[in-house]
Structures are given as C-alpha cells and as structure tokens.
Coordinates of C-alpha atoms in Angstrom, one line a residue:
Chain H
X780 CA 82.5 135.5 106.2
X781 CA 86.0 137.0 106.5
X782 CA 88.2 136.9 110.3
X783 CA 88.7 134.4 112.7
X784 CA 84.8 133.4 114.1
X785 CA 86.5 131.6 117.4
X786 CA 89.6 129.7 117.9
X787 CA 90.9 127.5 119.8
X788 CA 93.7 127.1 122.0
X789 CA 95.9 123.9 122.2
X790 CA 97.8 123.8 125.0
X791 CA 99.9 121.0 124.1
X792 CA 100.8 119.1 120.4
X793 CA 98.1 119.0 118.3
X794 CA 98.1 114.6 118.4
X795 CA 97.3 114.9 122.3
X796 CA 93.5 116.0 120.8
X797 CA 93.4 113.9 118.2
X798 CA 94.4 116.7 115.7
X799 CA 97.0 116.3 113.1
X800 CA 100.1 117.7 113.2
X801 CA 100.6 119.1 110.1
X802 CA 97.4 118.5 108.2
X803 CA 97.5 118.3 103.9
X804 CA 94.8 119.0 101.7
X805 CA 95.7 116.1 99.4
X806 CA 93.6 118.1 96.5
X807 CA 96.6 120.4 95.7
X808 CA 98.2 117.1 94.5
X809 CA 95.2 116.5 92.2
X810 CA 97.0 117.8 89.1
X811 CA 100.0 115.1 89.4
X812 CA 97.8 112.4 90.4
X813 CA 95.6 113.4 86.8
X814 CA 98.6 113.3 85.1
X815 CA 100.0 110.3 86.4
X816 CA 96.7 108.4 85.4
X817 CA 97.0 110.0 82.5
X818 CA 100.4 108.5 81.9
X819 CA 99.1 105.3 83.4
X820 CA 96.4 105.3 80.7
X821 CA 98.7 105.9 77.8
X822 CA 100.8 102.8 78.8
X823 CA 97.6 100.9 78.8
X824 CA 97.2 102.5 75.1
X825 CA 101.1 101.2 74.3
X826 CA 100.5 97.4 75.7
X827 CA 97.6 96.5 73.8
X828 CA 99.3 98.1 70.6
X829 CA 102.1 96.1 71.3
X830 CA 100.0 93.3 71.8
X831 CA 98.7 93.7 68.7
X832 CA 102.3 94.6 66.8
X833 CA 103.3 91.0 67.7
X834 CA 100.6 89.6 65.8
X835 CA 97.0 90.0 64.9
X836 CA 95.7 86.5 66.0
Chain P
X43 CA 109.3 115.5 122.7
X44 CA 108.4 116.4 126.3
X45 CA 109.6 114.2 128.9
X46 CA 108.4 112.1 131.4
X47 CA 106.1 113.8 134.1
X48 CA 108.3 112.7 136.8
X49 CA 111.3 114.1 135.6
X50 CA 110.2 117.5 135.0
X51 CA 108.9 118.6 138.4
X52 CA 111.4 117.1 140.1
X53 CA 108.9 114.3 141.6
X54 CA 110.1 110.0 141.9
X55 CA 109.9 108.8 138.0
X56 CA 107.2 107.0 137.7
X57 CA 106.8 103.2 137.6
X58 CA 104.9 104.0 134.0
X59 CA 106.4 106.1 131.6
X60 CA 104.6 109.1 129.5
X61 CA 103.8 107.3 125.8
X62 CA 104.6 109.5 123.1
X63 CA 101.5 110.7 122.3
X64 CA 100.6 109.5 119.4
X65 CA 97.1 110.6 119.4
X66 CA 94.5 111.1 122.5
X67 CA 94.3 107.8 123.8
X68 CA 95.6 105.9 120.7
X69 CA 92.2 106.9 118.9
X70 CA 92.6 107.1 114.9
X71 CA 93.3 110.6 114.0
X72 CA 91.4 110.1 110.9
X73 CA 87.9 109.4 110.0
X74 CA 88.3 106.2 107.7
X75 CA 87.1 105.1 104.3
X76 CA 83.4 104.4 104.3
X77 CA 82.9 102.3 101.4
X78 CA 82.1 99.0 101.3
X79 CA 84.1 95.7 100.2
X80 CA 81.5 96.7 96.7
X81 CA 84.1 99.3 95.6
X82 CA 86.8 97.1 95.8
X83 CA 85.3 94.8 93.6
X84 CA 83.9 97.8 91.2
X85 CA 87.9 98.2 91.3
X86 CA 88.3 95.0 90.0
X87 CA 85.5 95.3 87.3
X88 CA 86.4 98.7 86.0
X89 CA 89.6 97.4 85.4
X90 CA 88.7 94.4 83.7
X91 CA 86.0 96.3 81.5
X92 CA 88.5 99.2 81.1
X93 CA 91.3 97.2 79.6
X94 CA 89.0 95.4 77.5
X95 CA 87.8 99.0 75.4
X96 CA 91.1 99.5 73.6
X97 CA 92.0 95.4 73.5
X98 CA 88.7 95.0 71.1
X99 CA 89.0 97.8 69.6
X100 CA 92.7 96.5 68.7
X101 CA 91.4 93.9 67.5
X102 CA 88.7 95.5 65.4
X103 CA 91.6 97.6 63.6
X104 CA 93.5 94.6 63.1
X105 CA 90.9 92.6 61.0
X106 CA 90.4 90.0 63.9
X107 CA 86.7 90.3 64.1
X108 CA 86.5 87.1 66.0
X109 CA 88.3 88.2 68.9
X110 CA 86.4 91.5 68.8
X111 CA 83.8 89.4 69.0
X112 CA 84.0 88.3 72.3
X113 CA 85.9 90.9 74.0
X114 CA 83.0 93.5 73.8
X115 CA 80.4 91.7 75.7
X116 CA 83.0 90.9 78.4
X117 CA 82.9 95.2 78.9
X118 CA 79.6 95.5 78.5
X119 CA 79.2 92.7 81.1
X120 CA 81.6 94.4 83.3
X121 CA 80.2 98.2 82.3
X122 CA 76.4 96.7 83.7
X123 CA 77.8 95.2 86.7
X124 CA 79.9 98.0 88.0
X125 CA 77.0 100.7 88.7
X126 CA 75.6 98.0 90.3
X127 CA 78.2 97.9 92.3
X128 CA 78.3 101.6 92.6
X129 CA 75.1 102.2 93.4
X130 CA 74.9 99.5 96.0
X131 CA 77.6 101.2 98.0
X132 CA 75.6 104.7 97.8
X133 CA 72.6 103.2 98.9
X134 CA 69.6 103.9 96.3
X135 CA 69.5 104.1 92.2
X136 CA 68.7 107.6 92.3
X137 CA 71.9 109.2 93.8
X138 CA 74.0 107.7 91.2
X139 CA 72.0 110.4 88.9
X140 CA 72.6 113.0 91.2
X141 CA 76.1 112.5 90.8
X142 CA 75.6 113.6 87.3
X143 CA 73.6 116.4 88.0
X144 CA 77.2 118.1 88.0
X145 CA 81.1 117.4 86.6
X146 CA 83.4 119.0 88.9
X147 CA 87.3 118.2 87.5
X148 CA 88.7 118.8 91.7
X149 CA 86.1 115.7 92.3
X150 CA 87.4 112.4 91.3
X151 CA 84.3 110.4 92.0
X152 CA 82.4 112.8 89.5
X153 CA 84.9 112.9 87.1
X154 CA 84.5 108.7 87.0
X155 CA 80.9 109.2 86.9
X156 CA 80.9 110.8 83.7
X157 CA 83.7 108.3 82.7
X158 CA 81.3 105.1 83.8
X159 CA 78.2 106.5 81.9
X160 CA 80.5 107.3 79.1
X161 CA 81.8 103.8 78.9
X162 CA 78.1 102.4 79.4
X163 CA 77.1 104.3 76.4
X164 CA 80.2 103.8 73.5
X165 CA 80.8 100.1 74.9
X166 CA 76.8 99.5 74.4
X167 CA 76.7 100.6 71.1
X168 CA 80.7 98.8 70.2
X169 CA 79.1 95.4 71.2
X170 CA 76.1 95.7 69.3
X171 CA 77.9 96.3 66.6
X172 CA 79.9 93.7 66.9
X173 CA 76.9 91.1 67.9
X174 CA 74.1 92.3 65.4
X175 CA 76.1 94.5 63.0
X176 CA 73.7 97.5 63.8
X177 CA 74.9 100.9 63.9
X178 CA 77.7 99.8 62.0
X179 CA 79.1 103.8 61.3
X180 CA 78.2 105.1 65.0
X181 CA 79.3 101.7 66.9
X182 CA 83.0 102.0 64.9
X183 CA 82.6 105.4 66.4
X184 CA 81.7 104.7 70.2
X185 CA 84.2 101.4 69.8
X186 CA 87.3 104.2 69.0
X187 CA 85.9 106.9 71.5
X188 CA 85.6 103.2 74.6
X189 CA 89.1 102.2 73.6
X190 CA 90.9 105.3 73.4
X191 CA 89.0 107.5 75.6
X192 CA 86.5 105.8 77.8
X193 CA 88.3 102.4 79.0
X194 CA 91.8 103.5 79.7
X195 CA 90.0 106.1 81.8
X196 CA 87.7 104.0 83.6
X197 CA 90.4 101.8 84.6
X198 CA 92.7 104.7 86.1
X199 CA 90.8 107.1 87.6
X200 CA 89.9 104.7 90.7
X201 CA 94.0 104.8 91.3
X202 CA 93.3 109.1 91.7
X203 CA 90.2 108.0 93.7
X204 CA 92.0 106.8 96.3
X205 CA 95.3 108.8 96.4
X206 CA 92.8 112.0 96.3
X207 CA 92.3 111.0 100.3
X208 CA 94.1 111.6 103.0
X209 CA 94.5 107.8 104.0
X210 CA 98.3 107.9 103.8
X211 CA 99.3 104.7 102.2
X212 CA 97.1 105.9 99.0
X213 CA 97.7 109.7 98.8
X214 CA 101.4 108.1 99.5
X215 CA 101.2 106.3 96.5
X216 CA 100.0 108.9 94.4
X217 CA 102.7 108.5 91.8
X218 CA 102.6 104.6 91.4
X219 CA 99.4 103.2 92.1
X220 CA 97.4 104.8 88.8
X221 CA 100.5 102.4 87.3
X222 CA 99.2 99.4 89.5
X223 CA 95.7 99.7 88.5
X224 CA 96.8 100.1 84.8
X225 CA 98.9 97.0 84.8
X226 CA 96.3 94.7 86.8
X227 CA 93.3 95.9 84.6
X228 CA 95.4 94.6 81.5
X229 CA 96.3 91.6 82.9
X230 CA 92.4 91.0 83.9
X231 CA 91.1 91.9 80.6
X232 CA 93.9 89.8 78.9
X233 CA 92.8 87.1 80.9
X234 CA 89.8 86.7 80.6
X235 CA 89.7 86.8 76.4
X236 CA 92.5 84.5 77.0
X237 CA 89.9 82.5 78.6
X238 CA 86.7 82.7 76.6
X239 CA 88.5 83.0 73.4
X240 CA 89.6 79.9 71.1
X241 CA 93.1 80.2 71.2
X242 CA 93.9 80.3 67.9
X243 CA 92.8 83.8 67.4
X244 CA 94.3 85.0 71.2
X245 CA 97.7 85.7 70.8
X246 CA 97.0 89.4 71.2
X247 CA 95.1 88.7 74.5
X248 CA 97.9 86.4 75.9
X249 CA 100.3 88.9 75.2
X250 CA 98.5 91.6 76.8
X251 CA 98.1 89.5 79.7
X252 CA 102.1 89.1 80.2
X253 CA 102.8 93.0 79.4
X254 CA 100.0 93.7 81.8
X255 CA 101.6 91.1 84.5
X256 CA 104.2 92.5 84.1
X257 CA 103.4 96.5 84.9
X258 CA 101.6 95.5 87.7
X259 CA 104.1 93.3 88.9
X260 CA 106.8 96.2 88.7
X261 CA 104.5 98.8 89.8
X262 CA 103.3 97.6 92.8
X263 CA 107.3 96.7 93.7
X264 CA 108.0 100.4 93.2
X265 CA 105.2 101.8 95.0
X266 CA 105.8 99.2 98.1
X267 CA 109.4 100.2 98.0
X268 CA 108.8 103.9 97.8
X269 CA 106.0 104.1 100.6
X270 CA 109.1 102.9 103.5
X271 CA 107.2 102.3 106.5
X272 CA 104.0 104.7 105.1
X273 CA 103.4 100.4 103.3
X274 CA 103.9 98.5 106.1
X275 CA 99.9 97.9 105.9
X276 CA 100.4 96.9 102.5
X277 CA 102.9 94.4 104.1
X278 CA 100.9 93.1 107.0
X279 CA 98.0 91.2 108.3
X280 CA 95.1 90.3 106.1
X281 CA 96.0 93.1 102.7
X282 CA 99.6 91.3 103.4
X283 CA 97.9 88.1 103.0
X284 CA 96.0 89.4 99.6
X285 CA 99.1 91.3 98.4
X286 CA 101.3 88.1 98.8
X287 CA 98.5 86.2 97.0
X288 CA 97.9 88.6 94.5
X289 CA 101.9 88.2 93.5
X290 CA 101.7 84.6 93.4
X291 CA 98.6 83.8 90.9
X292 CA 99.7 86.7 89.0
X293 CA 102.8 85.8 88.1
X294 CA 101.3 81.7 88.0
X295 CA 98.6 82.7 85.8
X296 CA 100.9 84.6 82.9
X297 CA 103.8 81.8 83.1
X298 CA 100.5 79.4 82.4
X299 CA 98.9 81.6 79.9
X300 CA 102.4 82.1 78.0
X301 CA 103.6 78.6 78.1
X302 CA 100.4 76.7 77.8
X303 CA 98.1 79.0 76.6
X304 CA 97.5 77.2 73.0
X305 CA 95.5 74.3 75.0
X306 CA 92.3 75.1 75.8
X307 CA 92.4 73.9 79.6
X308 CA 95.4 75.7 80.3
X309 CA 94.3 79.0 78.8
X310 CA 91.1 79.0 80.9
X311 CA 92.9 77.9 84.0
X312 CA 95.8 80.5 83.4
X313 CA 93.3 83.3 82.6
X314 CA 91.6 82.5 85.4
X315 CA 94.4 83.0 87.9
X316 CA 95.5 86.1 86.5
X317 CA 92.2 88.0 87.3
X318 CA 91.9 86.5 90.6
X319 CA 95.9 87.7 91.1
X320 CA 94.5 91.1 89.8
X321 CA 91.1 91.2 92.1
X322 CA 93.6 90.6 94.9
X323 CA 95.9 93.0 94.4
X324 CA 92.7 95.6 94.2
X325 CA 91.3 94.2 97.8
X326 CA 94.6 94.4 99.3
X327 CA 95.2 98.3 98.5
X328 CA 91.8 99.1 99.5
X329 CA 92.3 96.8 102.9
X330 CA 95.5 98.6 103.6
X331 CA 94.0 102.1 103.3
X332 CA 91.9 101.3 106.1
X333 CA 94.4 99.6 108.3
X334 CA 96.5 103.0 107.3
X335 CA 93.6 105.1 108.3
X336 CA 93.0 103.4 111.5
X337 CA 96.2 103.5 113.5
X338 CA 97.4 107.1 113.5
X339 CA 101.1 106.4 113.7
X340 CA 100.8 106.6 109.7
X341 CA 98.8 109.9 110.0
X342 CA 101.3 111.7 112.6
X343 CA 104.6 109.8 112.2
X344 CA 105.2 111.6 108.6
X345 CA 103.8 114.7 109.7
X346 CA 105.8 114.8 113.0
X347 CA 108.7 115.1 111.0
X348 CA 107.4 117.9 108.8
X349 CA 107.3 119.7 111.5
X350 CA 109.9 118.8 113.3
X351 CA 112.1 120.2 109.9
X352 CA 110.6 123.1 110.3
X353 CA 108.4 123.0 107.3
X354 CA 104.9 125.2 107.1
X355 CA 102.3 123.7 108.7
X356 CA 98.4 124.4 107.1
X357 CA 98.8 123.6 103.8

C-alpha cells in the first residue's frame, strides 16, 4: 500500500453524494469516553457505599 | 450556500426553489445501527445485574447476609439472560466465542465481552456462596472482584458502546450518557431488592434506589440540555414518548420506594416502577440513535458548521 490508488472528484459539497461533510472517526474520542465510564463507574462505587453508610439494614 | 439555479445564470427564478442540500435526495448519510430491540433490553439487564455486584457485595461487608442473599441470584439471573440476549442479536452461540478469540481495548464490544464472561464467572461463584456456602474463600473472592470490578463495568461500558459510533445523538453524548447508564442501573438494581427483599433488612437497597434516581434523573437533564438540537430525537416521537415515560415512573417509583417502602405492597409496586422508568430510559436512547442516524440533518448540520469555521476536515 502507500499513495493515492484512485480518487475521486466531487464536483459540488460532499452532502450532494451522500458524503459527509466533515467526517469524525469517533475512536479518537475513545480515551474520554473510557474515562468517563470509568468515572461513571466509581460513582456507582460511591452510591452503594453510601447506601450502606446510612445503615446496614 | 449556492443559490438558486435561476438566479445564477440569469434565467426566470423558478416556481421551486433549490433545497439546501442536505444529502442526495434526503437519503440518510449514515448507515444505521443494526442491532435489534435485544440490545436494548441487554442494556437494561446489564444494568440491573451490574449495579447489583457491588450492592451485594455491600451487603456482604456489612454483615447483612440476608440481603446478600437475595441480591446475588438477581445478577446471576440477569448475567444468564444477557448473553442470551447477546447472542440472539449476533445470530448463533458460536460467535459470541469468537468474540473472545481476541481483546482489543479500541473495541468496545470486545472489551464488554471479556467484561460479560467475567461477570458470569465471579457472580456464579458470589451466589453460590451465598446459596450453598461452597467455595466460601474463592466466592468472597469473585463476590469482591463482581462488585468492584466486574459489575460497575458491565453496567457502563454499553454507555462507551454507543458513543463509540458515529450516530450523533450518542457519540454527542459521550460525556454524559456513561452517567445515565450508571444512575439508571442503580436505580434498577435498587429496585428490584427493594422488591424481593423483606423490608426490614432493605434500607440499603431503598437508598440506592433514590441516589440512583437521582443520577439518572440529573444526568439525562445534562446530557439533553448539552446535546441543543443534536437531542431533539431524544425529544421527539416515540424515544420522546419513552424518555417522558421513563422520567415519570422513575421519579414515581423512588417517591414510593422512599415514603412507603416499609410496607410490603408498596415496596414491590415502587421497585417495580423504577426498573420499568430505567428500561425506558435505555429504549429511548437506543430509539433516538436511530432516528439520529436516519435523517442526516444531525449528521451534516454539525459538520456544516465545522467547516464552515474553517476547521480541518478528515479527522
């Protein structure tokens, strides 16, 4: 692999095709989304200890 | 944008203006989930069996066998059904193995893999224990690695499931939905040990039910809030519908649980409502991803403006 194979021209904005404008690879944003889980999860973790802290039955 | 046909080479306007194109012909730009209502409820169950890890094992650590008791066989209920689930969306028993033939961190569907079988394994052994008092050293083991490890995880990672897409209401809430999911699967797994368990020895579960009502409440406020227009299908139509639902037995079901929740009837009716508020909530984020997937003003509308501010495009 390694250069451009074929291209191909667009003539007029990319949504006329069906093509996103500006298209994301939504993968680069994986390492906030893990964290934010993360941080989701570790609330989870608080509740239920608080749960707990305001007695055991 | 360019204009009008007419007025550019100097020709009569015509009678019917040039849309803005939106996309060739109005077709969706993109391709759309392809999972079937099954995730939604394996949403739903994860949550429910998720929350319910650390809420036992709370309860282990606290002396209250009783309610540890009944709060592992709820996961282990949930923990069967949901490959069920699974695998009934992928079609046959075998590629649920071959999801496990690897563990790829960039993949969020293997990562929960791992995560499910993990859960199956601890939250077997935890509710054996706590049933038949076998394996007492190794299920005090697999209960502390289900409710620290295992369950919290399995009841977020379906939040980066979805916002690891490029269906704009989910990647758009990114930040908020793990949050969402969070809150809902506590208020699910508080409600249903508020349900099943006497109430004498459920305070813990009621309580866990409000907190959880309550970060789920908040959270999905934030996230609709934040999202502008990118929620409107969160807003609209039949995810409206479950959204607006979703709200109302919530926030029912906890004011039941934590007024009334010391009579049996009440508890079980109040429980009840909470997890359907929560299974809601879950079917009206995954509806809305497809009604954001399906009409491409959501997919070009934000990126439009990206490049209209002159932003690099290609990333």
């Amino acid at each position: 692999v390694g250069g451009t194979g074929a291209f191909f021209l667009l003539l007029d904005d990319p949504e006329v095709y069906g093509l996103p404008p500006a298209p994301k690879v939504t993968t680069r944003d994986l390492g906030e989304m893990w964290r934010s889980a993360g941080a989701a999860a570790l609330a989870m973790g608080v509740g239920v200890a608080a749960a707990f802290a305001g007695g055991r039955r | 944008m360019t204009p009008p046909r007419g007025e550019r080479d100097g020709s009569a306007p015509r009678v019917v203006p040039d849309a803005d194109p939106v996309s060739y012909y109005g077709r969706p730009i993109l391709k759309g989930p392809v999972w079937h209502a099954d995730i939604a409820w394996y949403l739903f169950v994860g949550g429910v069996t998720g929350a319910s890890c650390p809420l036992a094992l709370g309860a282990e650590l606290v002396g209250n066998e009783a309610l540890a008791k009944r709060v592992w066989p709820t996961a282990l209920l949930g923990i069967t059904i949901s490959p069920i689930l699974l695998i009934k969306d992928l079609g046959r028993p075998q590629r649920f193995l071959n999801m496990l033939r690897v563990f790829k961190v960039t993949s969020p569907m293997s990562v929960g893999s791992w995560i499910a079988t993990g859960t199956g394994a601890t939250v077997g052994l935890a509710a054996v224990r706590s049933q038949l008092g076998w394996f007492p050293r190794a299920g005090r083991v697999a209960g502390l690695a289900a409710g620290l490890g295992f369950g919290p995880g399995l009841a977020t990672y379906t939040a980066v499931l979805l916002a690891d897409t490029t269906v704009p209401v989910w990647h758009g809430a990114r930040r908020e939905l793990p949050f969402v999911f969070a809150g809902s699967a506590m208020a699910s797994a508080g409600g249903a040990a508020t349900a099943l368990t006497p109430a004498s020895i459920a305070g813990p579960a009621r309580r866990l039910t409000a907190l959880g009502a309550v970060l789920e409440l908040a959270a999905a406020h934030r996230m609709e809030s934040r999202l502008g227009e990118l929620g409107e299908p969160l807003r609209e139509g039949r995810p409206g519908t479950y959204a607006k639902a979703a709200k109302a037995l919530t926030g029912i079901g906890t004011l039941a649980v934590a007024a009334g929740g010391s009579r049996r009837a009440v508890a079980v009716a109040g429980g009840a409502a909470v997890m359907a508020g929560s299974a809601f909530e879950r079917f009206a984020v995954f509806r809305a991803g497809f009604a954001s997937a399906a009409d491409p003003k959501y997919t070009v509308g934000p990126q439009r403006r990206l490049v209209e501010a002159g932003a690099s495009v290609g990333t």
